mmCIF file of C-alpha atoms in Angstrom:
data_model
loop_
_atom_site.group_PDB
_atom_site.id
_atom_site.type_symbol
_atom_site.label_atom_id
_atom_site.label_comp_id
_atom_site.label_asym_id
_atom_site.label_seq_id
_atom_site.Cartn_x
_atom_site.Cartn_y
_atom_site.Cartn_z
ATOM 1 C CA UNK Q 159 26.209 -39.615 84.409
ATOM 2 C CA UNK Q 160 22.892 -38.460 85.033
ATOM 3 C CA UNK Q 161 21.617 -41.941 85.740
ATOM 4 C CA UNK Q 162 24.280 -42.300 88.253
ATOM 5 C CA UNK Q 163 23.700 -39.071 89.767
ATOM 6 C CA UNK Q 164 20.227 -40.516 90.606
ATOM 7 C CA UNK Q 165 21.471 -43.363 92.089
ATOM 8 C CA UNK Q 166 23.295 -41.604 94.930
ATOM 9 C CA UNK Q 167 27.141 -42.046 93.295
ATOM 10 C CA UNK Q 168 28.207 -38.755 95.174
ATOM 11 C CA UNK Q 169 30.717 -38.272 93.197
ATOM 12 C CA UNK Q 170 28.989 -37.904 89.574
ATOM 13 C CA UNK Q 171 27.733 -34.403 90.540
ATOM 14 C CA UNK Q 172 31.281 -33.222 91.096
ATOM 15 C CA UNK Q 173 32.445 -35.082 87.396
ATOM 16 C CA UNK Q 174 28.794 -33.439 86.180
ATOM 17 C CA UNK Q 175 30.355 -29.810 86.968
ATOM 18 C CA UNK Q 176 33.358 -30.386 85.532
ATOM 19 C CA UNK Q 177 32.137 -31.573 81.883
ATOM 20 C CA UNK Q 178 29.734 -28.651 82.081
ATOM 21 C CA UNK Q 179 31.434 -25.590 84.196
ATOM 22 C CA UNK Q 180 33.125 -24.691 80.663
ATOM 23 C CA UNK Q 181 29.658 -24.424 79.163
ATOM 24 C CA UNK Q 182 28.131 -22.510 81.804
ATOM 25 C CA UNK Q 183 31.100 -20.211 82.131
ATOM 26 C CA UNK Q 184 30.859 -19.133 78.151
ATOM 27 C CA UNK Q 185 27.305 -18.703 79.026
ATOM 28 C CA UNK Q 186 27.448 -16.500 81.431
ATOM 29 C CA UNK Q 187 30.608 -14.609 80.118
ATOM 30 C CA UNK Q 188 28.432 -13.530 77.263
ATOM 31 C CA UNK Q 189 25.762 -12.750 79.563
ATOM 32 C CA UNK Q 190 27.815 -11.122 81.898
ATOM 33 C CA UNK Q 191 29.424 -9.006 78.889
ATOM 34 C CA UNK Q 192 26.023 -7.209 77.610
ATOM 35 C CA UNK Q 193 25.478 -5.937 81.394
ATOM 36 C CA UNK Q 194 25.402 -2.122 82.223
ATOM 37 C CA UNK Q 195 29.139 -1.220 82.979
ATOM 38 C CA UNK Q 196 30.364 -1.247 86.532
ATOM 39 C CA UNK Q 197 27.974 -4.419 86.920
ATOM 40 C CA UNK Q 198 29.096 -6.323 90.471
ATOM 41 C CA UNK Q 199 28.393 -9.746 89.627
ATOM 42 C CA UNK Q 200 30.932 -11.889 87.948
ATOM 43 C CA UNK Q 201 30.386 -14.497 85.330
ATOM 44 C CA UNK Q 202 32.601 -16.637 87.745
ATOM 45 C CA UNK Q 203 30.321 -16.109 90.098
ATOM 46 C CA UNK Q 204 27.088 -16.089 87.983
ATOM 47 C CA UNK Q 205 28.230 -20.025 87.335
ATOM 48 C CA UNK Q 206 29.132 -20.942 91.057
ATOM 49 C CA UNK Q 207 26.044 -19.291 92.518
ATOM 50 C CA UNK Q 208 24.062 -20.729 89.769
ATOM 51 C CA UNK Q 209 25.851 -24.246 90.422
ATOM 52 C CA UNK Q 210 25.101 -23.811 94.473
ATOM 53 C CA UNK Q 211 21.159 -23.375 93.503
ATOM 54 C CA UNK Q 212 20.742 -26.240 91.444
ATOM 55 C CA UNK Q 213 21.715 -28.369 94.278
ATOM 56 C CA UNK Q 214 25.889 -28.160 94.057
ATOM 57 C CA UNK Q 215 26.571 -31.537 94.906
ATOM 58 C CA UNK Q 216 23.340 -33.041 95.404
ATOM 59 C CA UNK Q 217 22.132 -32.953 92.595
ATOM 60 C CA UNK Q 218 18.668 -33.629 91.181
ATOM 61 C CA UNK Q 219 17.314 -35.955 89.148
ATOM 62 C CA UNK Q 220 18.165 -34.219 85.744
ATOM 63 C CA UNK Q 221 15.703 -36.053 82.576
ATOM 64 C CA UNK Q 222 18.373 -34.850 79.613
ATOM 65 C CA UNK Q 223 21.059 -32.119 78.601
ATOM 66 C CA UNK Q 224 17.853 -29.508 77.799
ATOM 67 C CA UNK Q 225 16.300 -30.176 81.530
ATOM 68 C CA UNK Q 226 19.858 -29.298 83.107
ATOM 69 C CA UNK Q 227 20.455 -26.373 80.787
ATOM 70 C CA UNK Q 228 16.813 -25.498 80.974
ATOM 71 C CA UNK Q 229 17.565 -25.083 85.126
ATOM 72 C CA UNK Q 230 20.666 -23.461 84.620
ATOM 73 C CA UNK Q 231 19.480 -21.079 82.766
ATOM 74 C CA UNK Q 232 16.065 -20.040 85.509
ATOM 75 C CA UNK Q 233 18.696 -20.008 87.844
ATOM 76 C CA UNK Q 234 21.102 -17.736 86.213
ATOM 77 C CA UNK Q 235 17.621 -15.783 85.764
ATOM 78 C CA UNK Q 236 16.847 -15.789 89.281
ATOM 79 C CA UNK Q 237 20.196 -14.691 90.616
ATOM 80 C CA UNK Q 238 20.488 -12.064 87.717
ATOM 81 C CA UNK Q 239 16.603 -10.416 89.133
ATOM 82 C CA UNK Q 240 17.116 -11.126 92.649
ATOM 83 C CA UNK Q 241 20.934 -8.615 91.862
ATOM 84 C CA UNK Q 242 18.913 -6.237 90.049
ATOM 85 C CA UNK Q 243 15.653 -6.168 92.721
ATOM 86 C CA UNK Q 244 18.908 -5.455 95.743
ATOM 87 C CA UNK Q 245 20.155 -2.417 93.667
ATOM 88 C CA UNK Q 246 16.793 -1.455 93.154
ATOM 89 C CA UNK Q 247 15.780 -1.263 96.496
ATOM 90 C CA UNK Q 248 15.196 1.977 98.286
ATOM 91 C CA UNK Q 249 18.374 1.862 99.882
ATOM 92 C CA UNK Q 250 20.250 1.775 96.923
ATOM 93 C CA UNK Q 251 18.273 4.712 95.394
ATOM 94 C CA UNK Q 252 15.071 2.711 94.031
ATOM 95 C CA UNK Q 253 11.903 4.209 92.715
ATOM 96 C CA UNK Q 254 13.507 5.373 89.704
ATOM 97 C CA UNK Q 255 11.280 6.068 86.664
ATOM 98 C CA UNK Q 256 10.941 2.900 84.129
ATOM 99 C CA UNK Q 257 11.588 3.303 80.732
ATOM 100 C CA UNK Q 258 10.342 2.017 77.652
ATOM 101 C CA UNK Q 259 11.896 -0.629 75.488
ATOM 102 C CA UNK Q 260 12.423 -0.733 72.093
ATOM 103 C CA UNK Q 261 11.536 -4.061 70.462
ATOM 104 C CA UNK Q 262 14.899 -4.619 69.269
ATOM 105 C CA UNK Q 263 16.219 -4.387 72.603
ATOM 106 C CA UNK Q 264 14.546 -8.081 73.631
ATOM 107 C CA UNK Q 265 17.883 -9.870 71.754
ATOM 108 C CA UNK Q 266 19.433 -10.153 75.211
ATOM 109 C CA UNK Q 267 19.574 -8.154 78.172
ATOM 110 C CA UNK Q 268 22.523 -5.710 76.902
ATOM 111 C CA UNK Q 269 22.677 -2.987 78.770
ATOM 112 C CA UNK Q 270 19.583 -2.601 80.170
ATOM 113 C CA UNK Q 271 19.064 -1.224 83.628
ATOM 114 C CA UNK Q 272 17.754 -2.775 86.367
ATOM 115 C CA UNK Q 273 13.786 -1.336 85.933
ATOM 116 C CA UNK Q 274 13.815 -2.571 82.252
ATOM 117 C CA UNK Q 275 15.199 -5.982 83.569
ATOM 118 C CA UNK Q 276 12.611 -6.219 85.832
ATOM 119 C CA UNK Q 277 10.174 -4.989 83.693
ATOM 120 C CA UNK Q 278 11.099 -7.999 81.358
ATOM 121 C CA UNK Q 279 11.363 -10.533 84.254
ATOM 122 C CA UNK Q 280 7.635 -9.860 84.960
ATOM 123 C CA UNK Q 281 6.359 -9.540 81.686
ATOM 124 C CA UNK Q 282 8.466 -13.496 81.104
ATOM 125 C CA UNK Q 283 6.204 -14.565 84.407
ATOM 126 C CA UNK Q 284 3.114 -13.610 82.548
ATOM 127 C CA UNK Q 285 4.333 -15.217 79.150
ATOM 128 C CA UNK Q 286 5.054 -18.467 81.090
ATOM 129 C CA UNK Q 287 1.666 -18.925 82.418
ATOM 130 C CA UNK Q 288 0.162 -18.208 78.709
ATOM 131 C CA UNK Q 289 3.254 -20.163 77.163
ATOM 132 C CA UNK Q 290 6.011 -22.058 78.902
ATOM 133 C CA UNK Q 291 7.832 -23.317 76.104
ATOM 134 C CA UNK Q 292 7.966 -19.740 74.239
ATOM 135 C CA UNK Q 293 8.776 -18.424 77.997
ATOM 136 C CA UNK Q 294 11.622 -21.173 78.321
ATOM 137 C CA UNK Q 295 13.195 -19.870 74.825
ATOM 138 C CA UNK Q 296 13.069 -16.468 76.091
ATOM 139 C CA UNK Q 297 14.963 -17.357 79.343
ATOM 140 C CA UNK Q 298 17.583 -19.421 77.198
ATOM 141 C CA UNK Q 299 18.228 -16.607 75.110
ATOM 142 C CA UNK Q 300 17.856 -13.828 76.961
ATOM 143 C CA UNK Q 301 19.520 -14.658 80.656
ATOM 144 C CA UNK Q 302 21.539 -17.433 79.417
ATOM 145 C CA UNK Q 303 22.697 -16.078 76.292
ATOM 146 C CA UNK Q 304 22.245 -18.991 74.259
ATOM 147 C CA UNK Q 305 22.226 -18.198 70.713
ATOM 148 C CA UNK Q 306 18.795 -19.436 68.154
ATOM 149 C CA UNK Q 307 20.202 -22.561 67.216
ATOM 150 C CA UNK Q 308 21.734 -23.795 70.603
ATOM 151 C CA UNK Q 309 18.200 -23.031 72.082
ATOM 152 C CA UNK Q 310 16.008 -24.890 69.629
ATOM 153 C CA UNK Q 311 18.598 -27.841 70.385
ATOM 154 C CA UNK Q 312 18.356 -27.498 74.253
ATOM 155 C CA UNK Q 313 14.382 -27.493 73.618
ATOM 156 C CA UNK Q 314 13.844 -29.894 71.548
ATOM 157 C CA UNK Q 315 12.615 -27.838 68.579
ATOM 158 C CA UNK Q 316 13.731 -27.600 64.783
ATOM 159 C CA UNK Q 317 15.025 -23.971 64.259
ATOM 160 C CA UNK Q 318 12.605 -22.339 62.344
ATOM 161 C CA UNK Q 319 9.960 -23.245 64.973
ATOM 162 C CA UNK Q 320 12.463 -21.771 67.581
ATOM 163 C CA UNK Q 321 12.615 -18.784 65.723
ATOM 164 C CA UNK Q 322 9.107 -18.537 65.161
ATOM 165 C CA UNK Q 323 8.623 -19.026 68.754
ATOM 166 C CA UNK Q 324 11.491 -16.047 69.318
ATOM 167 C CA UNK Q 325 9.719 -13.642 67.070
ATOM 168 C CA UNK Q 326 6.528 -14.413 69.219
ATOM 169 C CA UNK Q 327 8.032 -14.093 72.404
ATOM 170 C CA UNK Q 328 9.426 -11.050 71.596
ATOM 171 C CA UNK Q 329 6.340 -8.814 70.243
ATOM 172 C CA UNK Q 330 4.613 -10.100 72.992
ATOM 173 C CA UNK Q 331 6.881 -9.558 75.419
ATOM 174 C CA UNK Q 332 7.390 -5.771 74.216
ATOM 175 C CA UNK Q 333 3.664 -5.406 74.093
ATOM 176 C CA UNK Q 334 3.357 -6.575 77.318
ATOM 177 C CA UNK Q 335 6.111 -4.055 78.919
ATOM 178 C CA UNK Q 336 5.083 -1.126 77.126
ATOM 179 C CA UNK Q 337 1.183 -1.523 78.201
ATOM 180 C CA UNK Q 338 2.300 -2.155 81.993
ATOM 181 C CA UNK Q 339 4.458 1.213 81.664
ATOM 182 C CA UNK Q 340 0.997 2.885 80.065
ATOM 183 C CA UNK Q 341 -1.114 1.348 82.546
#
C-alpha cells in the first residue's frame, strides 16, 4: 500500500487511514488518558489533526510501518507542545513557575502540566541532536504511548536494547530538566 501510495493511486492514502486510524486512535486514547484533567484536546482529534499533518491524503513516501509510526508519533508530539505552548501563553495566564520532575515521572506524560511538558519537549530537542534514535524511543513512548516492546518493534531494535536505550533516555532526560530549572 505504501508502494502504491508512491505511485500517485489517490486512493491508497484513504485505504492507508483506515487499516491504521484504529491504531492511532488506541494510541492516542492512552495518551490522551494520562493528561491533566479538564484537558481540551480529544484523542479523536489528536488522530485527525495528526492525520491532516502527515499529509491527509497526500501522502508521503512512507519507507516501512516504523517510518509511518515514527511520523505519527512527532506529529502527535508537535500538536500535543504546540496545545500546551497556546495555554501557556500570557493570555492564558503564562509565566507560571516550572517545577521539577521526578525521574519516575518520564514513563509518559501523565499528568504533567504544561511547563513540565515543555520542559521535556526541549530537553527531547537536545537529546535528538546528541541521540536520535534514543530521542525517537522517547517520543514513541512518551507522546505516543507506545509501550517497551511495541517501540523496540517500530524501531527496529531487540527489547533489551530498547530498554537500555529507555533507561538512558530517561536519566538523561531528567538530568537535563532539572539542570535547566537550576540554571
Amino acid at each position: 500500500m505504501l508502494g502504491q501510495i508512491e505511485q500517485g493511486d489517490s486512493q491508497a492514502a484513504s485505504r492507508l487511514l483506515a487499516l491504521v486510524y484504529d491504531e492511532l486512535r488506541i494510541l492516542a486514547a492512552r495518551k490522551m488518558a494520562r493528561e491533566t484533567p479538564g484537558q481540551t484536546l480529544q484523542a479523536t482529534a489528536l488522530v485527525h489533526e495528526a492525520w491532516l499533518r502527515l499529509g491527509g491524503d497526500r501522502q508521503p513516501a512512507w519507507q516501512n510501518r516504523a517510518h509511518f509510526f515514527s511520523a505519527a508519533a512527532e506529529a502527535m508530539r508537535r500538536i500535543l507542545i504546540d496545545n500546551a505552548r497556546r495555554k501557556r501563553a500570557l493570555r492564558h495566564g503564562g509565566q507560571a513557575e516550572r517545577v521539577e520532575l521526578a525521574p519516575d515521572s518520564l514513563e509518559l506524560a501523565a499528568g504533567m502540566d504544561d511547563d513540565q511538558l515543555l520542559a521535556v519537549h526541549e530537553a527531547l530537542d537536545r537529546l535528538a541532536a546528541h541521540d536520535a534514535v534514543k530521542a525517537e524511543l522517547v517520543k514513541l513512548r512518551f507522546f505516543a504511548g507506545l509501550t517497551i516492546e511495541e517501540s523496540a518493534r517500530a524501531l527496529g531494535l531487540s527489547e533489551p536494547t530498547a530498554k537500555r536505550y529507555w533507561a538512558y533516555a530517561r536519566a538523561w532526560l531528567y538530568r537535563a530538566v532539572k539542570t535547566n530549572r537550576e540554571g
